[in-house]
Structures are given as C-alpha cells and as structure tokens.
mmCIF file of C-alpha atoms and ligand atoms in Angstrom:
data_model
loop_
_atom_site.group_PDB
_atom_site.id
_atom_site.type_symbol
_atom_site.label_atom_id
_atom_site.label_comp_id
_atom_site.label_asym_id
_atom_site.label_seq_id
_atom_site.Cartn_x
_atom_site.Cartn_y
_atom_site.Cartn_z
ATOM 1 C CA MET A 1 86.686 116.417 79.389
ATOM 2 C CA THR A 2 85.979 118.743 76.482
ATOM 3 C CA GLN A 3 84.083 121.956 76.975
ATOM 4 C CA PHE A 4 83.159 124.927 74.794
ATOM 5 C CA LYS A 5 82.099 128.133 76.486
ATOM 6 C CA SER A 6 80.810 131.387 75.016
ATOM 7 C CA LEU A 7 82.728 134.341 76.399
ATOM 8 C CA PHE A 8 82.220 138.077 75.784
ATOM 9 C CA VAL A 9 78.730 137.500 74.529
ATOM 10 C CA THR A 10 76.813 140.143 72.524
ATOM 11 C CA ARG A 11 73.174 140.193 73.595
ATOM 12 C CA LEU A 12 70.257 141.024 71.309
ATOM 13 C CA TYR A 13 66.841 141.420 72.929
ATOM 14 C CA GLN A 14 63.638 140.836 70.962
ATOM 15 C CA ALA A 15 60.166 141.097 72.466
ATOM 16 C CA THR A 16 56.667 142.298 71.741
ATOM 17 C CA LEU A 17 56.568 145.975 72.721
ATOM 18 C CA ALA A 18 53.051 145.700 74.144
ATOM 19 C CA SER A 19 54.066 142.863 76.471
ATOM 20 C CA LYS A 20 55.309 145.512 78.903
ATOM 21 C CA GLY A 21 52.787 148.328 78.360
ATOM 22 C CA ALA A 22 49.800 149.000 76.126
ATOM 23 C CA VAL A 23 50.597 150.705 72.815
ATOM 24 C CA ASP A 24 47.970 151.068 70.079
ATOM 25 C CA PRO A 25 49.809 150.035 66.879
ATOM 26 C CA ALA A 26 47.375 151.757 64.501
ATOM 27 C CA GLU A 27 47.588 155.026 66.427
ATOM 28 C CA LEU A 28 51.376 154.783 66.479
ATOM 29 C CA GLU A 29 51.601 154.273 62.722
ATOM 30 C CA ASN A 30 49.160 157.066 62.030
ATOM 31 C CA SER A 31 51.002 159.416 64.400
ATOM 32 C CA CYS A 32 54.340 158.712 62.689
ATOM 33 C CA LEU A 33 52.825 159.569 59.306
ATOM 34 C CA VAL A 34 51.064 162.718 60.533
ATOM 35 C CA ILE A 35 54.140 163.989 62.398
ATOM 36 C CA ALA A 36 56.340 163.367 59.324
ATOM 37 C CA ASP A 37 53.863 165.219 57.168
ATOM 38 C CA ASP A 38 53.725 168.236 59.503
ATOM 39 C CA ASP A 39 57.432 168.445 60.322
ATOM 40 C CA GLU A 40 58.749 170.843 57.698
ATOM 41 C CA ALA A 41 62.027 171.441 59.545
ATOM 42 C CA GLY A 42 62.617 167.677 59.562
ATOM 43 C CA GLN A 43 61.750 167.359 55.881
ATOM 44 C CA GLU A 44 64.181 170.158 55.062
ATOM 45 C CA TRP A 45 66.905 168.529 57.148
ATOM 46 C CA CYS A 46 66.411 165.213 55.319
ATOM 47 C CA GLU A 47 66.551 166.988 51.972
ATOM 48 C CA ALA A 48 69.693 168.961 52.888
ATOM 49 C CA ASN A 49 71.454 165.863 54.205
ATOM 50 C CA ASP A 50 70.435 163.458 51.420
ATOM 51 C CA PHE A 51 68.616 161.377 53.995
ATOM 52 C CA PRO A 52 66.348 158.822 52.308
ATOM 53 C CA GLY A 53 62.741 159.329 53.435
ATOM 54 C CA TYR A 54 62.148 160.984 56.771
ATOM 55 C CA THR A 55 63.626 161.092 60.252
ATOM 56 C CA SER A 56 62.562 163.275 63.138
ATOM 57 C CA TYR A 57 66.017 162.870 64.729
ATOM 58 C CA ALA A 58 67.311 166.332 63.888
ATOM 59 C CA SER A 59 64.091 168.297 64.313
ATOM 60 C CA LEU A 60 61.868 166.903 67.109
ATOM 61 C CA THR A 61 63.411 166.206 70.493
ATOM 62 C CA ASP A 62 60.259 165.945 72.557
ATOM 63 C CA LEU A 63 57.973 163.355 70.964
ATOM 64 C CA PRO A 64 56.869 161.788 74.312
ATOM 65 C CA TRP A 65 55.864 165.194 75.679
ATOM 66 C CA ARG A 66 53.997 166.276 72.584
ATOM 67 C CA PHE A 67 52.213 163.057 71.707
ATOM 68 C CA PRO A 68 50.613 160.749 74.311
ATOM 69 C CA ILE A 69 51.151 157.682 72.103
ATOM 70 C CA PHE A 70 54.908 158.252 72.357
ATOM 71 C CA ALA A 71 54.589 158.544 76.139
ATOM 72 C CA ASP A 72 52.976 155.062 76.021
ATOM 73 C CA VAL A 73 55.853 153.786 73.889
ATOM 74 C CA VAL A 74 58.453 155.158 76.319
ATOM 75 C CA LYS A 75 56.653 153.637 79.305
ATOM 76 C CA ALA A 76 56.840 150.204 77.664
ATOM 77 C CA LEU A 77 60.424 150.782 76.523
ATOM 78 C CA ASP A 78 61.552 151.681 80.054
ATOM 79 C CA ALA A 79 60.387 148.240 81.197
ATOM 80 C CA HIS A 80 62.033 146.447 78.258
ATOM 81 C CA VAL A 81 65.302 148.299 78.831
ATOM 82 C CA ALA A 82 65.198 147.369 82.521
ATOM 83 C CA ALA A 83 64.798 143.708 81.509
ATOM 84 C CA PHE A 84 67.732 143.975 79.103
ATOM 85 C CA ALA A 85 69.895 145.621 81.767
ATOM 86 C CA ALA A 86 69.039 142.898 84.281
ATOM 87 C CA ASP A 87 69.917 140.179 81.762
ATOM 88 C CA ALA A 88 73.183 141.970 80.954
ATOM 89 C CA GLY A 89 74.083 141.980 84.637
ATOM 90 C CA TYR A 90 74.785 145.714 84.691
ATOM 91 C CA ASP A 91 75.664 147.202 88.069
ATOM 92 C CA LEU A 92 73.924 150.539 87.652
ATOM 93 C CA ASP A 93 75.349 151.845 90.935
ATOM 94 C CA GLY A 94 72.076 153.483 91.953
ATOM 95 C CA LYS A 95 71.825 155.446 88.710
ATOM 96 C CA GLU A 96 69.158 154.943 86.099
ATOM 97 C CA LEU A 97 69.147 154.070 82.441
ATOM 98 C CA LYS A 98 67.182 156.968 80.988
ATOM 99 C CA LEU A 99 65.732 157.722 77.605
ATOM 100 C CA GLU A 100 68.026 160.124 75.791
ATOM 101 C CA ASP A 101 66.467 160.357 72.324
ATOM 102 C CA ILE A 102 63.549 158.810 70.486
ATOM 103 C CA TRP A 103 62.837 159.431 66.829
ATOM 104 C CA ILE A 104 60.788 158.290 63.845
ATOM 105 C CA ASN A 105 62.295 156.727 60.707
ATOM 106 C CA ILE A 106 60.356 156.378 57.467
ATOM 107 C CA LEU A 107 62.376 154.544 54.835
ATOM 108 C CA PRO A 108 60.941 154.576 51.304
ATOM 109 C CA GLU A 109 61.575 152.065 48.523
ATOM 110 C CA GLY A 110 65.287 152.074 47.643
ATOM 111 C CA GLY A 111 66.308 153.781 50.898
ATOM 112 C CA ILE A 112 69.143 152.511 53.101
ATOM 113 C CA HIS A 113 70.640 153.399 56.463
ATOM 114 C CA THR A 114 74.367 152.739 56.293
ATOM 115 C CA ALA A 115 76.264 151.019 59.122
ATOM 116 C CA HIS A 116 76.590 153.013 62.309
ATOM 117 C CA ILE A 117 76.827 152.895 66.095
ATOM 118 C CA HIS A 118 75.025 155.169 68.564
ATOM 119 C CA PRO A 119 77.739 157.119 70.440
ATOM 120 C CA HIS A 120 77.168 158.520 73.967
ATOM 121 C CA SER A 121 74.525 155.899 74.766
ATOM 122 C CA VAL A 122 74.399 152.574 76.579
ATOM 123 C CA ILE A 123 71.398 150.781 75.117
ATOM 124 C CA SER A 124 69.844 151.493 71.735
ATOM 125 C CA GLY A 125 67.030 149.880 69.869
ATOM 126 C CA THR A 126 64.093 150.099 67.550
ATOM 127 C CA THR A 127 60.429 149.265 67.631
ATOM 128 C CA TYR A 128 58.795 148.367 64.343
ATOM 129 C CA VAL A 129 55.703 150.214 63.144
ATOM 130 C CA ALA A 130 55.286 149.158 59.486
ATOM 131 C CA MET A 131 57.248 146.287 57.975
ATOM 132 C CA PRO A 132 55.856 145.591 54.500
ATOM 133 C CA LYS A 133 56.587 142.288 52.809
ATOM 134 C CA ASP A 134 60.116 142.180 51.295
ATOM 135 C CA THR A 135 61.316 145.148 53.324
ATOM 136 C CA SER A 136 64.793 145.168 54.855
ATOM 137 C CA ALA A 137 65.895 143.146 57.835
ATOM 138 C CA ILE A 138 68.300 144.858 60.216
ATOM 139 C CA LYS A 139 71.890 143.680 59.852
ATOM 140 C CA PHE A 140 74.200 143.420 62.863
ATOM 141 C CA GLU A 141 77.966 143.176 62.560
ATOM 142 C CA ASP A 142 80.442 141.296 64.750
ATOM 143 C CA PRO A 143 82.161 144.028 66.815
ATOM 144 C CA ARG A 144 85.477 142.121 66.582
ATOM 145 C CA LEU A 145 85.678 142.159 62.778
ATOM 146 C CA ALA A 146 88.719 144.441 62.803
ATOM 147 C CA MET A 147 90.584 141.846 64.879
ATOM 148 C CA MET A 148 89.829 139.007 62.470
ATOM 149 C CA MET A 149 91.942 140.071 59.507
ATOM 150 C CA ALA A 150 93.837 136.764 59.298
ATOM 151 C CA ALA A 151 91.003 134.461 60.349
ATOM 152 C CA PRO A 152 89.104 132.302 57.851
ATOM 153 C CA GLY A 153 85.495 133.145 57.092
ATOM 154 C CA ARG A 154 82.774 131.106 58.697
ATOM 155 C CA ALA A 155 80.860 128.267 57.039
ATOM 156 C CA LYS A 156 77.441 129.236 55.659
ATOM 157 C CA ASP A 157 75.557 126.898 57.956
ATOM 158 C CA VAL A 158 77.428 127.826 61.142
ATOM 159 C CA ASP A 159 75.342 128.511 64.215
ATOM 160 C CA GLU A 160 73.974 132.075 64.347
ATOM 161 C CA SER A 161 76.016 132.842 67.460
ATOM 162 C CA LEU A 162 79.235 132.341 65.447
ATOM 163 C CA ARG A 163 78.322 134.371 62.363
ATOM 164 C CA GLN A 164 80.030 137.654 61.544
ATOM 165 C CA PHE A 165 76.830 139.255 60.239
ATOM 166 C CA VAL A 166 73.347 138.492 61.511
ATOM 167 C CA TYR A 167 70.129 139.606 59.827
ATOM 168 C CA VAL A 168 67.009 139.967 61.957
ATOM 169 C CA GLN A 169 63.581 140.406 60.401
ATOM 170 C CA PRO A 170 61.313 141.780 63.142
ATOM 171 C CA ASN A 171 57.538 141.861 63.023
ATOM 172 C CA VAL A 172 55.380 144.923 63.480
ATOM 173 C CA GLY A 173 55.042 145.509 67.209
ATOM 174 C CA ASP A 174 58.433 143.992 68.059
ATOM 175 C CA VAL A 175 61.139 145.808 69.933
ATOM 176 C CA LEU A 176 64.842 145.050 69.495
ATOM 177 C CA LEU A 177 67.466 146.209 71.992
ATOM 178 C CA TRP A 178 71.247 146.008 71.838
ATOM 179 C CA GLU A 179 74.250 147.721 73.370
ATOM 180 C CA SER A 180 74.878 151.025 71.618
ATOM 181 C CA TRP A 181 78.385 150.099 70.433
ATOM 182 C CA LEU A 182 77.039 147.321 68.214
ATOM 183 C CA ARG A 183 77.285 148.351 64.570
ATOM 184 C CA HIS A 184 74.154 147.848 62.509
ATOM 185 C CA GLU A 185 72.620 148.895 59.221
ATOM 186 C CA VAL A 186 69.376 148.750 57.331
ATOM 187 C CA PRO A 187 70.004 147.403 53.817
ATOM 188 C CA MET A 188 67.981 148.696 50.883
ATOM 189 C CA ASN A 189 64.215 148.652 51.268
ATOM 190 C CA MET A 190 63.113 146.509 48.329
ATOM 191 C CA SER A 191 59.432 146.957 49.089
ATOM 192 C CA GLU A 192 57.384 149.580 47.270
ATOM 193 C CA GLU A 193 55.932 150.486 50.635
ATOM 194 C CA GLU A 194 57.476 152.492 53.438
ATOM 195 C CA ARG A 195 59.312 150.813 56.292
ATOM 196 C CA ILE A 196 58.411 152.695 59.473
ATOM 197 C CA SER A 197 60.235 152.360 62.768
ATOM 198 C CA VAL A 198 60.894 154.277 65.970
ATOM 199 C CA SER A 199 64.447 154.226 67.308
ATOM 200 C CA PHE A 200 65.800 155.345 70.653
ATOM 201 C CA ASN A 201 68.853 155.672 72.887
ATOM 202 C CA TYR A 202 69.168 155.150 76.619
ATOM 203 C CA SER A 203 72.020 156.636 78.613
ATOM 204 C CA TRP A 204 73.243 155.945 82.140
ATOM 205 C CA GLY A 205 73.200 158.341 85.069
HETATM 206 FE FE1 LIG B 1 70.771 152.787 64.449
#
C-alpha cells in the first residue's frame, strides 16, 4: 500500500460575499470612494506614512456603525467567518469569533502592500470592491518557508497545494478568508485604475 496524506493544511476560503447576506456592490464602491474623499485624518496618515493610496485603518474604527452598507458587509462576513471556523474544526469553547477591525484600502496604479501578517487576530480576510483588469492578485506565502532552507524548490507545474507562493485573483464581490498568521502581500497594481478592497480581522473571545 502507498498513501500520501496532507497534514497541517493551510485553508483559504473563497466565496461570493452576497451568498450569505445582501450587499449592494455599487453602493459599497461609492461609499468607499466618498469616505476616502472625506477622511482628511486618514489622508494625512497615508501621506505621513508613505502609504500608497488610501486606507481607513488608522483613522476610522467604526465603519459599520457609521455607514449602513458596512453593517450589511459585516452581517455577511459574520456568516462567512462562521463557515470558515466550522471547516477549520475550531473548538471555540463557547466564545465567539468577533469582528475586531474593518477598513477600506484604495490602491492606485504603482501601489503595493508589502508582505505582512495580522497580529492579535484569528481570521483575516478581504472582500473585493473594484478589481480593474490587470490589477494585482493577492500573493500568499508558505508559512514554513523559514524551515525549508535546504530543500529544493518546487517544479513549476506542481499542484497548487504544494507551491511555496500562491497567487489568487478574486473577482469583485468575492470574499477571501485565511488564518491571520498567513503572510500575504499585494504586488504592484499595474492597472491605471484603483484597486479597491475592504479588509478585516476577527478575534476570539
Ligand atoms: Fe493583509
């Protein structure tokens, strides 16, 4: 008998956001643009920190309370996160996975988000609001890379589950979820148009 098993699997969840709660995509896109335009504190933070484009991360901590469309997004996200947690087999011990932060990202042509993890959270993810043609995929990195210093690289045509870097090109209206320790980056936006997304963290307890 010969058998290959996959152990210590890294899950990535992809679904249509609206499959678990109605969200008007046009209203969401418009709201992101209007909020970015009005948020002078956020614009100043981006400027001071050499952040390409706009993020509301440092300036607006209450999007779902201020804007009903973000309350709709969170309602849908809660259901997606519950599905992810069930698939992951988490024993939540009677405590909930709760939204910790949710923020807008607007990445202009030439902008990048360098590789990072989301500390202090359990599940993180992004829902995609505007994904122009030729804009960046999101790139995920094998969390065991540091342990592979003597291992050969992988063949180009190897199955996706065995690759060390995986690029995912979501559609507008998709939501991606992953565990918050998984390093990811957004390579350079090669589109002339803005790439708009809404990212979030869920914590436990
Ligand atoms: Fe991120």
